[in-house]
Amino acid sequence: MYERRDFLKVGSLATGGLLLGINFSCKEKPVEKVVPGEFHNFNAYVKINTNGIVEITNPIPEIGQGVKTSLPMLVAEELGIAWEDVNVVQADAGEQFGGTDQRAAGSYSVIAFWEPMRKAGAIARELILHAASEHWNLPKEQCFIEKSIVQNKNNRLKLGIGKLAEEAATFELPKNVRLKDQKDFNLIGTSVTNPEVKKIVEGVAQYGQDVRIPGMLYASAEKCDTYGGTVKMFDASKALRIPGVQNVFKISFFGNKDRPNTREGVAVVGDSVWAVLQGRKALKIEWNLGVNTSESTVTLHNECQRLIELKNGTEVKNDGDVYKALRSSPNKLEAVYHLPLIAHIPMETVNCTIDLKQDSCEIWSTTQTPLFERNFLARFFKLPEEKVILHVMRIGGGFGRRLAPDYTIEAAKVAQEVMKPVQYFWTREDDIKYDAYRPFSYHKLMASW
């Protein structure tokens, strides 16, 4: 049976790591044979390079809300490292990254990961200090980390954390770790540089629409303007004559027929975005408009005006006799507020790239809910979850739009048809016409004094 240290070293080989020979002694002695540039795992969120760079894994999709800065700061604070020594990477979808909390929704990210990310940093800190105490033959309590430098209170000797990384990564994980008191924070609460600002400014940050994989095709779909409408017939002959267009086929709706999760439409697949868009324009489609053809902005206004006058709605709270107070007061104020359907309109339109094979699937997604989407696609494709890898791309704005999986379901249907790597995208027109809108609503408020 392997000891834990041996297991970690074997695991390092299995995952492509390099075993390094480092000679630690209990007396002060130069650390030997440290090969620069090798990372060592401390937990799901922290790797430390022998060069002193700390790789912090961000579990939440970055949609412009700043989680690639705020969440790594929590780790860096507890570990005691300088911000310039941090390298942030984006996590794929995975149970180990908070389970159902792996989502960008409701301004919840820092609340959900405030403790887990700090604990990840504190665990790495304690392991590094353990290694330092053995190296200097001092109690661990005498050692501390400040701006990526390990020091001790007994003398002025110093070590970069990278020099202790390999040995520290092999110790037993501490069962309980002390988190810093907020009065001792050095990084949290300060202004730091966004770790990807240089990439963003230089235009090299990778968003969903920047994904390129060998043999990749492009696809988009023409859909019925009426919600719930279906394809009666279509003629793809002109579309197929456009250079670059390779395939045209119907994609059916998903969910309830009258209120489906996705609309039915005709997908065009080609070797370029331009070919696909020209193919869509060349399609001739006849639609069955369905049961919602009579619904319009006018009918929604009329229905809301009717409903708002009803007095038999669900009572949420009732303190006293509200209507008696309103009737008896000489001063009254009444107002009706109307909120229209509103599209999210993020800068980057929704998209998803899928490489589906018979026994596995790899996805490059712009979802706000990566674990949910990974698990959904595994069921959709009837594949084991471990055979489905979902990479989370940097996202050009979300605002809640990418909580809806409609475009991913459409992409999955296209991938099933072509069985080649394909990037499925919506145009800006699609984005506005077929969005998961903020609801149309009326609100009547009455007050007296």
Coordinates of C-alpha atoms in Angstrom, one line a residue:
M1 CA 0.0 0.0 0.0
Y2 CA 1.3 3.5 -0.9
E3 CA 2.0 6.0 1.8
R4 CA 0.2 9.3 1.1
R5 CA 3.4 10.9 0.0
D6 CA 4.1 8.1 -2.5
F7 CA 0.6 8.3 -3.7
L8 CA 0.9 12.0 -4.4
K9 CA 4.1 11.5 -6.3
V10 CA 2.6 8.7 -8.4
G11 CA -0.4 10.9 -9.0
S12 CA 2.0 13.7 -10.2
L13 CA 3.4 11.4 -12.8
A14 CA -0.1 10.2 -13.9
T15 CA -1.1 13.8 -14.5
G16 CA 2.0 14.8 -16.4
G17 CA 3.9 16.4 -13.5
L18 CA 7.6 16.0 -13.0
L19 CA 9.0 14.5 -9.8
L20 CA 11.7 16.7 -8.4
G21 CA 14.6 15.7 -6.1
I22 CA 14.7 18.2 -3.3
N23 CA 16.9 17.6 -0.2
F24 CA 15.4 19.1 2.9
S25 CA 17.3 18.9 6.3
C26 CA 16.3 20.0 9.7
K27 CA 19.3 22.4 9.8
E28 CA 19.8 25.5 7.7
K29 CA 21.0 24.2 4.3
P30 CA 20.6 25.4 0.7
V31 CA 17.7 23.7 -1.0
E32 CA 19.0 21.5 -3.8
K33 CA 17.9 20.3 -7.2
V34 CA 14.8 22.6 -7.5
V35 CA 13.9 22.5 -11.2
P36 CA 12.3 25.8 -12.1
G37 CA 8.9 25.9 -13.6
E38 CA 7.1 22.9 -12.1
F39 CA 3.7 23.2 -10.4
H40 CA 2.7 21.3 -7.4
N41 CA -1.0 20.7 -6.4
F42 CA -2.2 21.8 -2.9
N43 CA -5.9 21.5 -3.5
A44 CA -8.5 22.1 -6.2
Y45 CA -7.8 25.9 -6.2
V46 CA -4.1 26.2 -5.6
K47 CA -0.9 25.1 -7.4
I48 CA 2.5 26.5 -6.5
N49 CA 5.3 26.7 -9.0
T50 CA 8.9 26.1 -8.0
N51 CA 9.6 29.6 -9.5
G52 CA 7.2 31.1 -6.8
I53 CA 4.2 31.6 -9.1
V54 CA 0.9 30.6 -7.6
E55 CA -1.7 29.3 -9.9
I56 CA -5.2 30.0 -8.5
T57 CA -8.2 28.3 -10.2
N58 CA -11.3 30.5 -10.4
P59 CA -14.4 28.3 -10.2
I60 CA -17.0 30.8 -11.4
P61 CA -17.6 32.0 -15.0
E62 CA -16.2 35.4 -15.7
I63 CA -18.9 37.5 -17.4
G64 CA -17.4 40.9 -16.6
Q65 CA -18.4 40.9 -12.9
G66 CA -14.8 40.6 -11.8
V67 CA -14.7 37.1 -10.2
K68 CA -11.3 36.3 -11.8
T69 CA -10.0 39.1 -9.6
S70 CA -12.1 38.9 -6.4
L71 CA -12.1 35.1 -5.8
P72 CA -8.3 34.7 -6.3
M73 CA -7.7 37.6 -3.9
L74 CA -9.3 35.5 -1.2
V75 CA -6.8 32.7 -1.7
A76 CA -3.8 35.2 -2.1
E77 CA -4.8 36.9 1.2
E78 CA -4.7 33.8 3.3
L79 CA -1.6 32.4 1.6
G80 CA 0.3 35.6 2.0
I81 CA 1.5 36.1 -1.5
A82 CA 2.1 39.2 -3.6
W83 CA -0.5 39.8 -6.2
E84 CA 2.1 40.0 -9.0
D85 CA 3.0 36.4 -8.2
V86 CA -0.6 35.2 -9.0
N87 CA -1.6 33.5 -12.2
V88 CA -5.4 32.9 -12.5
V89 CA -6.8 30.0 -14.6
Q90 CA -10.5 29.3 -15.3
A91 CA -12.0 26.1 -13.9
D92 CA -13.8 23.6 -16.2
A93 CA -17.2 22.4 -15.0
G94 CA -16.6 20.1 -12.1
E95 CA -18.2 18.9 -8.8
Q96 CA -15.0 19.9 -7.0
F97 CA -15.5 23.5 -7.6
G98 CA -18.4 24.1 -5.3
G99 CA -21.0 21.8 -6.7
T100 CA -24.2 23.6 -7.5
D101 CA -22.5 26.9 -6.4
Q102 CA -20.5 26.8 -9.6
R103 CA -22.6 29.4 -11.2
A104 CA -22.6 33.1 -11.9
A105 CA -26.0 34.2 -10.7
G106 CA -27.6 36.6 -8.2
S107 CA -24.4 38.4 -7.2
Y108 CA -23.7 35.3 -5.2
S109 CA -20.1 34.3 -6.1
V110 CA -18.1 36.0 -3.3
I111 CA -20.8 35.1 -0.7
A112 CA -20.6 31.4 -1.7
F113 CA -16.8 31.2 -2.0
W114 CA -15.8 33.6 0.8
E115 CA -14.9 30.8 3.1
P116 CA -13.9 27.9 0.6
M117 CA -11.4 30.1 -1.3
R118 CA -9.9 31.4 1.9
K119 CA -9.6 27.9 3.3
A120 CA -7.8 26.8 0.2
G121 CA -5.3 29.5 0.7
A122 CA -5.0 28.8 4.4
I123 CA -4.3 25.1 3.8
A124 CA -1.6 25.9 1.3
R125 CA -0.1 28.4 3.8
E126 CA 0.0 25.9 6.6
L127 CA 1.7 23.3 4.4
I128 CA 4.3 25.7 3.3
L129 CA 4.9 26.7 6.9
H130 CA 5.2 23.1 7.8
A131 CA 7.9 22.6 5.2
A132 CA 9.7 25.8 6.5
S133 CA 9.6 24.6 10.1
E134 CA 11.3 21.3 9.1
H135 CA 13.8 23.1 6.9
W136 CA 14.9 25.5 9.6
N137 CA 14.2 23.0 12.5
L138 CA 12.0 25.6 14.2
P139 CA 8.4 25.4 15.5
K140 CA 5.9 26.2 12.7
E141 CA 4.5 29.1 14.8
Q142 CA 7.9 30.8 14.4
C143 CA 7.4 30.9 10.6
F144 CA 5.3 33.2 8.5
I145 CA 4.7 34.3 4.9
E146 CA 4.7 37.8 3.7
K147 CA 4.5 38.9 0.1
S148 CA 5.5 35.4 -1.2
I149 CA 8.5 35.2 1.1
V150 CA 8.7 32.6 3.9
Q151 CA 10.5 34.0 7.0
N152 CA 10.9 33.1 10.6
K153 CA 11.0 35.1 13.9
N154 CA 14.2 33.5 15.1
N155 CA 16.6 34.9 12.5
R156 CA 16.6 36.8 9.2
L157 CA 16.7 33.8 6.9
K158 CA 14.2 33.8 4.0
L159 CA 12.9 31.5 1.3
G160 CA 10.6 32.0 -1.6
I161 CA 7.5 29.8 -1.3
G162 CA 8.5 28.1 -4.6
K163 CA 11.6 26.6 -2.9
L164 CA 9.3 24.8 -0.5
A165 CA 6.5 23.8 -2.9
E166 CA 7.4 20.2 -3.7
E167 CA 8.0 19.1 -0.1
A168 CA 5.0 21.1 1.2
A169 CA 2.6 19.4 -1.3
T170 CA 3.4 16.0 0.1
F171 CA 2.4 16.6 3.8
E172 CA -0.9 15.5 5.3
L173 CA -3.6 18.1 4.8
P174 CA -4.3 20.0 8.1
K175 CA -7.8 19.1 9.4
N176 CA -8.4 22.6 10.8
V177 CA -6.9 25.8 9.6
R178 CA -7.0 29.3 11.1
L179 CA -8.4 32.0 8.9
K180 CA -7.0 35.5 9.2
D181 CA -8.8 38.1 11.3
Q182 CA -10.2 40.8 9.1
K183 CA -8.1 43.4 10.8
D184 CA -5.0 41.6 9.5
F185 CA -6.0 41.7 5.8
N186 CA -3.4 43.1 3.5
L187 CA -4.9 42.4 0.1
I188 CA -8.7 42.2 0.6
G189 CA -10.2 45.6 0.5
T190 CA -7.4 47.1 -1.7
S191 CA -7.4 47.8 -5.4
V192 CA -5.5 45.3 -7.5
T193 CA -5.0 44.9 -11.2
N194 CA -7.4 42.6 -13.1
P195 CA -5.2 39.6 -13.9
E196 CA -6.4 39.6 -17.5
V197 CA -6.5 43.3 -18.2
K198 CA -3.4 43.2 -20.5
K199 CA -5.0 40.4 -22.6
I200 CA -8.3 42.3 -22.8
V201 CA -6.6 45.6 -23.8
E202 CA -4.4 43.8 -26.4
G203 CA -7.5 41.9 -27.8
V204 CA -6.1 38.5 -27.1
A205 CA -8.4 37.4 -24.3
Q206 CA -10.2 34.2 -25.5
Y207 CA -14.0 34.5 -25.5
G208 CA -16.5 31.9 -26.7
Q209 CA -16.6 33.1 -30.3
D210 CA -12.8 33.0 -30.4
V211 CA -12.7 29.2 -30.1
R212 CA -11.0 27.5 -33.0
I213 CA -10.4 23.7 -33.1
P214 CA -9.2 21.6 -36.1
G215 CA -11.9 20.7 -38.6
M216 CA -14.4 23.0 -36.9
L217 CA -17.6 24.0 -38.8
Y218 CA -20.0 26.9 -38.1
A219 CA -23.8 26.7 -37.7
S220 CA -26.7 29.0 -37.0
A221 CA -30.5 28.6 -37.4
E222 CA -33.4 30.4 -38.9
K223 CA -36.3 30.2 -36.4
C224 CA -40.0 31.1 -36.4
D225 CA -40.8 34.6 -35.1
T226 CA -43.9 33.3 -33.4
Y227 CA -43.1 31.6 -30.1
G228 CA -44.0 27.9 -30.4
G229 CA -44.2 28.0 -34.2
T230 CA -43.0 24.9 -36.2
V231 CA -41.6 24.2 -39.6
K232 CA -44.3 23.3 -42.1
M233 CA -41.8 22.9 -45.0
F234 CA -38.6 24.3 -46.2
D235 CA -36.6 24.6 -49.5
A236 CA -32.8 24.5 -49.0
S237 CA -31.8 24.3 -52.7
K238 CA -30.6 27.9 -53.0
A239 CA -28.8 27.8 -49.6
L240 CA -26.9 24.6 -50.6
R241 CA -25.6 26.3 -53.8
I242 CA -23.8 29.0 -51.7
P243 CA -20.0 28.2 -51.6
G244 CA -19.1 26.9 -48.2
V245 CA -22.6 25.7 -47.1
Q246 CA -22.3 22.0 -46.3
N247 CA -25.6 21.0 -44.7
V248 CA -29.1 22.2 -44.0
F249 CA -31.6 20.4 -41.7
K250 CA -34.5 21.0 -39.4
I251 CA -33.9 21.2 -35.6
S252 CA -37.0 20.5 -33.6
F253 CA -38.2 22.3 -30.5
F254 CA -37.3 21.0 -27.1
G255 CA -39.9 20.9 -24.3
N256 CA -43.6 21.6 -24.2
K257 CA -45.0 22.2 -27.7
D258 CA -46.9 25.4 -26.8
R259 CA -44.3 26.8 -24.5
P260 CA -41.0 25.1 -25.6
N261 CA -37.6 25.7 -24.1
T262 CA -36.2 26.1 -27.6
R263 CA -37.8 27.2 -30.9
E264 CA -38.0 25.0 -33.9
G265 CA -36.0 26.1 -36.9
V266 CA -33.8 25.2 -39.9
A267 CA -30.0 25.0 -39.2
V268 CA -27.4 25.9 -41.8
V269 CA -23.9 24.4 -41.4
G270 CA -20.9 25.7 -43.3
D271 CA -17.1 26.3 -43.3
S272 CA -17.4 30.0 -42.4
V273 CA -19.7 32.4 -40.6
W274 CA -20.3 34.3 -43.8
A275 CA -21.4 31.2 -45.7
V276 CA -23.8 30.2 -42.9
L277 CA -25.3 33.7 -42.8
Q278 CA -25.8 33.8 -46.6
G279 CA -27.3 30.3 -46.4
R280 CA -29.8 31.4 -43.8
K281 CA -30.9 34.3 -46.1
A282 CA -31.4 31.9 -49.0
L283 CA -33.7 29.6 -47.1
K284 CA -37.4 29.4 -48.1
I285 CA -39.4 28.3 -45.1
E286 CA -43.2 28.0 -44.5
W287 CA -44.2 28.0 -40.9
N288 CA -47.0 26.7 -38.8
L289 CA -47.4 29.7 -36.5
G290 CA -49.0 27.8 -33.7
V291 CA -51.3 28.9 -30.8
N292 CA -49.5 32.1 -29.9
T293 CA -50.2 34.0 -33.2
S294 CA -52.8 36.2 -31.5
E295 CA -50.4 37.3 -28.7
S296 CA -49.0 40.8 -29.1
T297 CA -47.8 43.7 -27.1
V298 CA -51.4 45.1 -27.3
T299 CA -52.9 41.9 -26.0
L300 CA -50.4 41.8 -23.1
H301 CA -51.3 45.3 -22.1
N302 CA -55.0 44.5 -22.2
E303 CA -54.6 41.4 -20.1
C304 CA -52.4 43.1 -17.5
Q305 CA -54.9 46.0 -17.3
R306 CA -57.7 43.5 -16.6
L307 CA -55.7 41.5 -14.1
I308 CA -54.5 44.4 -12.1
E309 CA -58.0 45.5 -11.2
L310 CA -58.8 42.1 -9.7
K311 CA -58.9 41.9 -5.9
N312 CA -58.7 38.2 -5.5
G313 CA -54.9 37.8 -6.0
T314 CA -52.6 35.9 -3.7
E315 CA -52.1 37.8 -0.4
V316 CA -48.5 37.9 0.6
K317 CA -48.8 40.0 3.8
N318 CA -51.7 41.7 5.5
D319 CA -51.1 43.9 8.5
G320 CA -54.3 45.6 9.5
D321 CA -57.2 46.6 7.2
V322 CA -55.4 48.2 4.2
Y323 CA -58.5 49.1 2.2
K324 CA -60.2 50.6 5.2
A325 CA -57.2 52.9 5.8
L326 CA -57.2 53.9 2.1
R327 CA -60.9 54.7 2.1
S328 CA -60.8 56.8 5.3
S329 CA -57.7 58.9 4.5
P330 CA -58.1 62.3 2.9
N331 CA -54.8 62.0 1.2
K332 CA -54.3 59.3 -1.4
L333 CA -51.8 58.4 -4.1
E334 CA -52.1 55.8 -6.7
A335 CA -49.8 54.8 -9.5
V336 CA -49.4 52.0 -12.0
Y337 CA -46.0 51.0 -13.2
H338 CA -45.5 49.1 -16.4
L339 CA -42.3 47.1 -17.3
P340 CA -42.0 46.0 -20.9
L341 CA -40.3 42.9 -22.2
I342 CA -36.6 43.6 -22.2
A343 CA -33.7 41.7 -23.9
H344 CA -30.4 41.3 -22.1
I345 CA -28.2 42.2 -25.1
P346 CA -24.8 41.3 -23.8
M347 CA -21.9 42.4 -26.0
E348 CA -21.1 38.8 -27.1
T349 CA -24.0 37.0 -28.5
V350 CA -24.7 33.5 -27.2
N351 CA -22.7 30.7 -28.7
C352 CA -21.4 27.2 -27.9
T353 CA -18.7 25.0 -29.5
I354 CA -19.2 21.2 -29.3
D355 CA -16.9 18.4 -30.4
L356 CA -19.2 15.3 -30.1
K357 CA -17.9 11.8 -30.6
Q358 CA -19.5 8.4 -30.2
D359 CA -18.1 7.9 -26.7
S360 CA -17.2 11.4 -25.5
C361 CA -17.8 15.1 -25.8
E362 CA -15.8 18.3 -25.4
I363 CA -17.6 21.6 -25.1
W364 CA -16.4 25.2 -25.1
S365 CA -19.2 27.1 -23.5
T366 CA -20.3 30.6 -22.6
T367 CA -22.8 29.4 -19.9
Q368 CA -23.2 30.9 -16.5
T369 CA -24.0 27.5 -15.0
P370 CA -21.2 25.2 -16.2
L371 CA -21.8 22.2 -13.9
F372 CA -25.5 22.2 -14.6
E373 CA -24.9 22.4 -18.4
R374 CA -22.2 19.7 -18.3
N375 CA -24.6 17.3 -16.5
F376 CA -27.5 18.2 -18.8
L377 CA -25.4 17.6 -21.9
A378 CA -24.2 14.2 -20.5
R379 CA -27.8 13.2 -20.1
F380 CA -28.8 14.6 -23.5
F381 CA -26.0 12.8 -25.3
K382 CA -26.5 9.7 -23.1
L383 CA -22.8 9.8 -22.0
P384 CA -21.2 9.3 -18.6
E385 CA -20.5 12.6 -16.9
E386 CA -16.8 11.8 -16.8
K387 CA -16.8 11.5 -20.6
V388 CA -18.1 15.1 -21.0
I389 CA -15.6 17.9 -20.6
L390 CA -16.9 21.5 -20.5
H391 CA -14.5 24.3 -20.8
V392 CA -15.7 27.7 -19.5
M393 CA -14.7 30.6 -21.8
R394 CA -14.4 34.2 -20.8
I395 CA -17.8 35.6 -21.5
G396 CA -18.6 38.9 -23.1
G397 CA -21.4 39.8 -20.7
G398 CA -24.2 37.8 -19.2
F399 CA -26.7 39.7 -17.0
G400 CA -28.5 36.4 -16.5
R401 CA -29.0 35.7 -20.2
R402 CA -26.7 32.7 -20.1
L403 CA -28.6 31.0 -17.3
A404 CA -31.0 29.9 -20.0
P405 CA -29.7 26.8 -21.8
D406 CA -31.8 27.3 -25.0
Y407 CA -28.8 28.0 -27.3
T408 CA -26.8 25.1 -25.8
I409 CA -29.7 22.7 -26.6
E410 CA -29.8 24.0 -30.2
A411 CA -26.0 23.5 -30.4
A412 CA -26.4 20.0 -29.1
K413 CA -29.0 19.1 -31.7
V414 CA -26.7 20.4 -34.5
A415 CA -23.7 18.5 -33.1
Q416 CA -25.8 15.3 -33.1
E417 CA -26.6 15.8 -36.8
V418 CA -23.1 16.7 -38.1
M419 CA -20.9 14.7 -35.7
K420 CA -18.0 17.1 -36.3
P421 CA -16.7 20.0 -34.3
V422 CA -19.1 22.8 -34.7
Q423 CA -19.5 26.3 -33.3
Y424 CA -23.1 27.3 -33.0
F425 CA -23.9 31.0 -32.8
W426 CA -26.8 33.5 -32.7
T427 CA -26.7 36.8 -34.6
R428 CA -27.5 40.1 -32.9
E429 CA -30.9 40.0 -34.5
D430 CA -31.5 36.5 -33.1
D431 CA -30.3 37.7 -29.7
I432 CA -33.0 40.4 -29.6
K433 CA -35.8 38.4 -31.2
Y434 CA -35.4 35.2 -29.3
D435 CA -34.0 36.3 -25.9
A436 CA -35.2 34.9 -22.5
Y437 CA -36.8 38.3 -21.8
R438 CA -37.3 40.1 -18.6
P439 CA -41.1 39.5 -18.0
F440 CA -43.7 42.0 -19.1
S441 CA -45.5 43.2 -16.0
Y442 CA -47.8 45.7 -14.3
H443 CA -47.6 46.9 -10.7
K444 CA -50.3 49.0 -9.0
L445 CA -49.3 50.8 -5.8
M446 CA -51.6 52.7 -3.5
A447 CA -50.7 54.8 -0.5
S448 CA -52.5 57.1 2.0
W449 CA -51.4 59.4 4.8

